[in-house]
Tab-separated table of C-alpha atoms in Angstrom:
chain	number	residue	atom	x	y	z
A	142	MET	CA	-5.943	-14.372	6.582
A	143	THR	CA	-4.061	-13.382	9.674
A	144	ALA	CA	-3.210	-9.865	10.724
A	145	SER	CA	-0.078	-9.022	12.627
A	146	PRO	CA	-0.551	-6.772	15.639
A	147	ALA	CA	0.044	-3.061	15.169
A	148	PRO	CA	1.693	-0.858	17.774
A	149	ILE	CA	-0.812	0.715	20.140
A	150	PRO	CA	-0.792	4.517	20.268
A	151	SER	CA	0.450	6.030	23.508
A	152	GLY	CA	-2.481	6.274	25.891
A	153	ALA	CA	-4.700	4.004	23.819
A	154	SER	CA	-6.489	0.993	25.184
A	155	THR	CA	-5.145	-2.431	24.163
A	156	SER	CA	-8.664	-3.836	23.962
A	157	ALA	CA	-12.070	-2.741	22.741
A	158	SER	CA	-13.265	-1.814	26.205
A	159	ASP	CA	-13.066	1.923	26.777
A	160	PRO	CA	-13.593	4.006	29.919
A	161	SER	CA	-15.965	6.334	28.129
A	162	ALA	CA	-18.010	3.373	26.911
A	163	GLY	CA	-18.207	1.530	30.223
A	164	THR	CA	-17.029	-2.062	30.399
A	165	ALA	CA	-18.917	-3.290	27.350
A	166	ALA	CA	-16.988	-4.139	24.204
A	167	LEU	CA	-16.966	-1.507	21.519
A	168	THR	CA	-19.140	-2.185	18.491
A	169	ALA	CA	-18.495	-1.670	14.792
A	170	VAL	CA	-20.056	-2.100	11.379
A	171	VAL	CA	-17.541	-2.788	8.609
A	172	THR	CA	-18.774	-2.478	5.036
A	173	GLY	CA	-17.137	-4.151	2.062
A	174	ALA	CA	-16.137	-7.013	4.332
A	175	SER	CA	-16.301	-9.872	1.833
A	176	SER	CA	-12.677	-9.419	0.736
A	177	GLY	CA	-9.548	-7.302	0.951
A	178	ILE	CA	-9.324	-4.418	3.386
A	179	GLY	CA	-12.855	-4.918	4.711
A	180	TRP	CA	-12.228	-8.587	5.488
A	181	ALA	CA	-8.887	-7.854	7.160
A	182	THR	CA	-10.389	-4.998	9.189
A	183	ALA	CA	-13.281	-7.089	10.484
A	184	GLN	CA	-10.841	-9.833	11.398
A	185	ARG	CA	-8.490	-7.419	13.141
A	186	LEU	CA	-11.194	-5.722	15.192
A	187	VAL	CA	-12.620	-9.050	16.367
A	188	THR	CA	-9.120	-10.056	17.464
A	189	GLU	CA	-8.955	-6.877	19.522
A	190	GLY	CA	-12.234	-7.578	21.278
A	191	TRP	CA	-14.674	-5.509	19.234
A	192	ARG	CA	-18.158	-6.788	18.495
A	193	VAL	CA	-18.281	-6.580	14.709
A	194	LEU	CA	-21.120	-6.710	12.225
A	195	ALA	CA	-19.468	-7.304	8.854
A	196	VAL	CA	-21.524	-6.480	5.776
A	197	ALA	CA	-21.157	-6.911	2.019
A	198	ARG	CA	-23.208	-8.198	-0.892
A	199	ARG	CA	-21.744	-11.716	-1.107
A	200	GLU	CA	-23.394	-13.852	1.524
A	201	ASP	CA	-21.205	-16.909	0.903
A	202	ARG	CA	-18.042	-14.934	1.572
A	203	LEU	CA	-19.552	-13.404	4.695
A	204	GLU	CA	-20.406	-16.855	5.999
A	205	GLN	CA	-16.766	-17.847	5.563
A	206	LEU	CA	-15.645	-14.712	7.425
A	207	ALA	CA	-18.052	-15.458	10.257
A	208	ALA	CA	-16.777	-19.036	10.504
A	209	GLU	CA	-13.166	-17.833	10.687
A	210	THR	CA	-13.633	-14.915	13.087
A	211	GLY	CA	-16.903	-15.307	14.971
A	212	CYS	CA	-18.157	-11.898	13.828
A	213	GLU	CA	-21.771	-11.222	12.977
A	214	VAL	CA	-22.565	-10.837	9.298
A	215	LEU	CA	-25.356	-9.503	7.109
A	216	ALA	CA	-25.698	-9.343	3.339
A	217	VAL	CA	-26.089	-5.650	2.504
A	218	ASP	CA	-26.037	-3.664	-0.728
A	219	VAL	CA	-25.010	-0.104	0.178
A	220	THR	CA	-26.690	1.215	-2.979
A	221	SER	CA	-30.131	-0.005	-1.798
A	222	ASP	CA	-32.297	1.891	0.697
A	223	ASP	CA	-34.178	-1.274	1.654
A	224	SER	CA	-30.959	-3.186	2.239
A	225	VAL	CA	-29.502	-0.430	4.419
A	226	ASP	CA	-32.782	-0.237	6.349
A	227	ALA	CA	-32.314	-3.928	7.160
A	228	LEU	CA	-28.808	-3.081	8.385
A	229	VAL	CA	-30.237	-0.497	10.766
A	230	ARG	CA	-32.676	-3.038	12.154
A	231	ARG	CA	-29.878	-5.574	12.673
A	232	VAL	CA	-27.730	-3.009	14.496
A	233	GLY	CA	-30.692	-2.373	16.758
A	234	GLU	CA	-31.058	-6.082	17.489
A	235	LEU	CA	-27.377	-6.804	18.047
A	236	PHE	CA	-26.147	-3.669	19.747
A	237	ASP	CA	-29.240	-2.223	21.416
A	238	GLY	CA	-29.358	0.607	18.925
A	239	THR	CA	-25.939	2.010	19.820
A	240	LEU	CA	-22.838	1.781	17.657
A	241	ASN	CA	-19.276	2.957	18.250
A	242	ALA	CA	-17.820	2.815	14.761
A	243	VAL	CA	-18.761	2.616	11.112
A	244	VAL	CA	-15.843	1.626	8.886
A	245	HIS	CA	-16.677	2.429	5.282
A	246	VAL	CA	-14.666	0.125	3.034
A	247	ALA	CA	-17.252	-0.680	0.341
A	248	GLY	CA	-16.150	0.895	-2.910
A	249	GLY	CA	-13.924	0.190	-5.858
A	250	ALA	CA	-12.731	1.239	-9.284
A	251	LEU	CA	-14.057	0.248	-12.685
A	252	GLY	CA	-12.009	0.691	-15.836
A	253	VAL	CA	-9.137	2.912	-16.914
A	254	GLU	CA	-10.751	4.798	-19.773
A	255	THR	CA	-9.777	8.408	-20.295
A	256	ALA	CA	-12.376	11.103	-19.709
A	257	ALA	CA	-12.687	11.528	-23.481
A	258	ASP	CA	-13.713	7.877	-23.741
A	259	ALA	CA	-15.611	7.739	-20.453
A	260	ASP	CA	-18.000	4.866	-19.891
A	261	LEU	CA	-20.689	6.770	-18.027
A	262	GLY	CA	-22.218	3.563	-16.714
A	263	LYS	CA	-18.945	2.807	-14.909
A	264	TRP	CA	-18.699	6.381	-13.634
A	265	GLN	CA	-22.239	6.188	-12.282
A	266	ARG	CA	-21.626	2.839	-10.611
A	267	MET	CA	-18.425	4.117	-8.947
A	268	TYR	CA	-20.261	7.180	-7.662
A	269	GLU	CA	-23.177	5.096	-6.391
A	270	ILE	CA	-20.918	2.781	-4.391
A	271	ASN	CA	-18.103	5.051	-3.223
A	272	VAL	CA	-20.088	8.218	-2.497
A	273	LEU	CA	-23.828	7.592	-2.322
A	274	GLY	CA	-23.307	4.249	-0.589
A	275	ALA	CA	-21.188	5.914	2.079
A	276	VAL	CA	-23.754	8.698	2.487
A	277	ARG	CA	-26.630	6.236	2.704
A	278	VAL	CA	-24.945	4.113	5.395
A	279	THR	CA	-23.787	7.178	7.338
A	280	ARG	CA	-27.233	8.760	7.337
A	281	ALA	CA	-28.857	5.508	8.412
A	282	LEU	CA	-26.432	4.635	11.225
A	283	LEU	CA	-25.642	8.100	12.566
A	284	PRO	CA	-28.425	7.969	15.208
A	285	ALA	CA	-26.894	4.772	16.643
A	286	VAL	CA	-23.401	6.288	16.545
A	287	ARG	CA	-24.692	9.378	18.351
A	288	ALA	CA	-26.379	7.190	20.946
A	289	SER	CA	-23.041	5.556	21.828
A	290	ARG	CA	-21.580	8.889	23.025
A	291	ARG	CA	-18.222	7.579	21.718
A	292	GLY	CA	-18.440	7.316	17.979
A	293	ASP	CA	-16.229	7.037	14.914
A	294	LEU	CA	-16.992	7.349	11.224
A	295	LEU	CA	-13.979	6.033	9.318
A	296	PHE	CA	-13.783	6.256	5.540
A	297	VAL	CA	-11.315	4.243	3.497
A	298	THR	CA	-10.749	6.391	0.424
A	299	SER	CA	-7.612	6.349	-1.739
A	300	ILE	CA	-4.689	8.447	-2.868
A	301	ALA	CA	-6.865	8.718	-5.993
A	302	ALA	CA	-8.859	11.270	-4.000
A	303	GLN	CA	-5.738	13.439	-3.778
A	304	GLU	CA	-3.804	12.842	-7.023
A	305	ALA	CA	-5.191	12.653	-10.535
A	306	TYR	CA	-3.615	10.265	-13.013
A	307	PRO	CA	-4.300	9.321	-16.644
A	308	GLY	CA	-7.032	6.731	-16.886
A	309	GLY	CA	-8.136	7.410	-13.337
A	310	SER	CA	-10.561	10.275	-13.815
A	311	GLY	CA	-13.703	8.328	-12.923
A	312	TYR	CA	-12.194	6.792	-9.809
A	313	ASN	CA	-10.445	10.089	-8.973
A	314	ALA	CA	-13.804	11.851	-9.081
A	315	ALA	CA	-15.597	9.227	-7.001
A	316	LYS	CA	-12.967	9.025	-4.281
A	317	ALA	CA	-12.598	12.821	-4.199
A	318	GLY	CA	-16.333	12.929	-3.567
A	319	GLU	CA	-15.996	10.516	-0.648
A	320	HIS	CA	-13.059	12.555	0.697
A	321	MET	CA	-15.201	15.705	0.650
A	322	LEU	CA	-18.042	13.848	2.354
A	323	ALA	CA	-15.705	13.013	5.239
A	324	ALA	CA	-14.374	16.577	5.391
A	325	ALA	CA	-17.861	18.092	5.473
A	326	LEU	CA	-19.060	15.614	8.101
A	327	ARG	CA	-16.140	16.571	10.336
A	328	LEU	CA	-17.359	20.178	10.257
A	329	GLU	CA	-21.029	19.281	10.621
A	330	LEU	CA	-20.405	17.024	13.631
A	331	ASN	CA	-17.988	19.367	15.367
A	332	GLY	CA	-18.869	19.552	19.062
A	333	GLU	CA	-20.280	16.026	19.165
A	334	PRO	CA	-18.306	13.038	20.527
A	335	ILE	CA	-17.887	11.602	17.021
A	336	ARG	CA	-14.575	11.422	15.195
A	337	VAL	CA	-14.439	11.497	11.401
A	338	ILE	CA	-11.335	9.693	10.149
A	339	GLU	CA	-10.103	9.146	6.612
A	340	VAL	CA	-7.561	6.503	5.619
A	341	ALA	CA	-6.260	6.928	2.068
A	342	PRO	CA	-4.212	3.944	0.870
A	343	GLY	CA	-1.921	3.953	-2.118
A	344	MET	CA	-0.926	0.748	-3.907
A	345	VAL	CA	-2.532	-2.164	-2.077
A	346	ARG	CA	-2.353	-5.667	-3.477
A	347	THR	CA	-5.538	-7.559	-2.708
A	348	GLU	CA	-7.070	-10.511	-4.465
A	349	GLU	CA	-9.778	-8.512	-6.235
A	350	PHE	CA	-9.287	-4.729	-6.551
A	351	SER	CA	-7.223	-4.567	-9.759
A	352	LEU	CA	-8.882	-7.678	-11.184
A	353	VAL	CA	-12.324	-6.084	-10.864
A	354	ARG	CA	-11.035	-2.805	-12.268
A	355	LEU	CA	-9.237	-4.288	-15.264
A	356	GLY	CA	-11.220	-7.483	-15.802
A	357	ASP	CA	-8.153	-9.584	-16.573
A	358	GLN	CA	-5.729	-11.368	-14.251
A	359	ASP	CA	-2.649	-10.688	-16.396
A	360	ALA	CA	-3.438	-6.972	-16.542
A	361	ALA	CA	-4.089	-6.950	-12.796
A	362	ASP	CA	-0.742	-8.614	-12.093
A	363	LYS	CA	1.109	-6.024	-14.197
A	364	VAL	CA	-0.046	-3.266	-11.846
A	365	TYR	CA	2.278	-4.696	-9.195
A	366	ASP	CA	5.075	-5.842	-11.501
A	367	GLY	CA	8.470	-5.210	-9.943
A	368	VAL	CA	7.031	-3.918	-6.660
A	369	GLU	CA	8.328	-6.362	-4.077
A	370	ASN	CA	6.365	-4.972	-1.149
A	371	PRO	CA	3.056	-3.338	-2.038
A	372	LEU	CA	0.722	-2.681	0.859
A	373	THR	CA	-1.455	-5.569	1.975
A	374	ALA	CA	-4.992	-5.563	3.293
A	375	GLN	CA	-3.537	-6.354	6.713
A	376	ASP	CA	-1.309	-3.265	6.526
A	377	CYS	CA	-4.407	-1.142	5.997
A	378	ALA	CA	-6.248	-2.926	8.800
A	379	ASP	CA	-3.302	-2.097	11.080
A	380	VAL	CA	-3.696	1.606	10.283
A	381	ILE	CA	-7.463	1.498	10.751
A	382	SER	CA	-7.014	-0.272	14.089
A	383	TYR	CA	-4.454	2.337	15.161
A	384	ALA	CA	-6.792	5.211	14.305
A	385	LEU	CA	-9.779	3.655	16.089
A	386	GLY	CA	-7.622	2.703	19.087
A	387	ALA	CA	-6.224	6.176	19.726
A	388	PRO	CA	-7.594	8.014	22.777
A	389	HIS	CA	-10.948	9.364	21.718
A	390	HIS	CA	-9.902	12.996	22.023
A	391	VAL	CA	-7.268	12.305	19.325
A	392	ASN	CA	-8.691	12.564	15.790
A	393	LEU	CA	-6.528	11.389	12.898
A	394	ASP	CA	-8.292	13.433	10.237
A	395	LEU	CA	-6.444	12.036	7.220
A	396	ILE	CA	-3.904	9.231	7.048
A	397	THR	CA	-2.230	8.693	3.686
A	398	VAL	CA	-0.458	5.348	3.585
A	399	ARG	CA	1.671	4.056	0.708
A	400	PRO	CA	4.244	1.337	0.189
A	401	LEU	CA	7.826	2.583	0.352
A	402	ALA	CA	8.178	1.980	-3.385
A	403	GLN	CA	5.420	4.468	-4.217
A	404	ALA	CA	6.142	8.200	-4.070
A	405	ALA	CA	2.974	9.203	-5.936
A	406	ALA	CA	0.147	7.574	-7.831
A	407	HIS	CA	2.182	7.859	-11.036
A	408	ARG	CA	5.679	7.304	-9.590
A	409	VAL	CA	6.520	3.801	-8.439
A	410	ALA	CA	9.993	2.308	-8.061
A	411	ARG	CA	9.998	-1.081	-9.746
A	412	HIS	CA	12.664	-3.781	-9.580
A	413	GLN	CA	14.511	-1.778	-6.905
A	414	GLY	CA	14.169	-4.226	-4.027
A	415	VAL	CA	11.939	-1.969	-1.907
């Protein structure tokens, strides 16, 4: 995967060195880095000079990412206290216990059942990953982020956190929970040098998201039928990079990003050449 460079915000640094952080490279943990937006984000930040610790459950995929980018990697399950404790220890070893950014990408959707036919096991799993996983990682790494004196907590949620749609109730509820976590953290951390940023993508075509949700490649492909230019993982990484690269007094609270063809979760122009 290769990411095209995004425009740098006015006043932002073009590298991961920052006056408020001295001359050392900025440091980041990226969760959900074994594919899709997490992979592209880790790759993009390394390209920009960040020191990145990329984490996910699949160690083989992480090893491939490390070989391609030179980032550090660690197999982590965000739903496990012991696994996240190991992440804290690794941050301490790699970055001297300080951390500039946590990019929460781990998450996902399971199924399209209506609420009347809800599979509560899927609902629970979505809540554990999207909400409790983000809380667990935030709670564990917040001391290191505070120690940096130049911190960012960035949550990749979804337009599903903002717009309900039939068959989306479980994912809507989980991503709305993550959205509210970010909003509450922004209030709770007010006055500290820590930004809380939320990036909410619309239709993004990655190799796994719809396949995991629907369990069938044909069904996954139909999601994007007739949409010539859905968002890509690299598009989302561009936006994440932009938000992290803005001058640190500039907080992009919520960025909603969709492909041009998508006006809402339920309204997509298909076969229109956009």
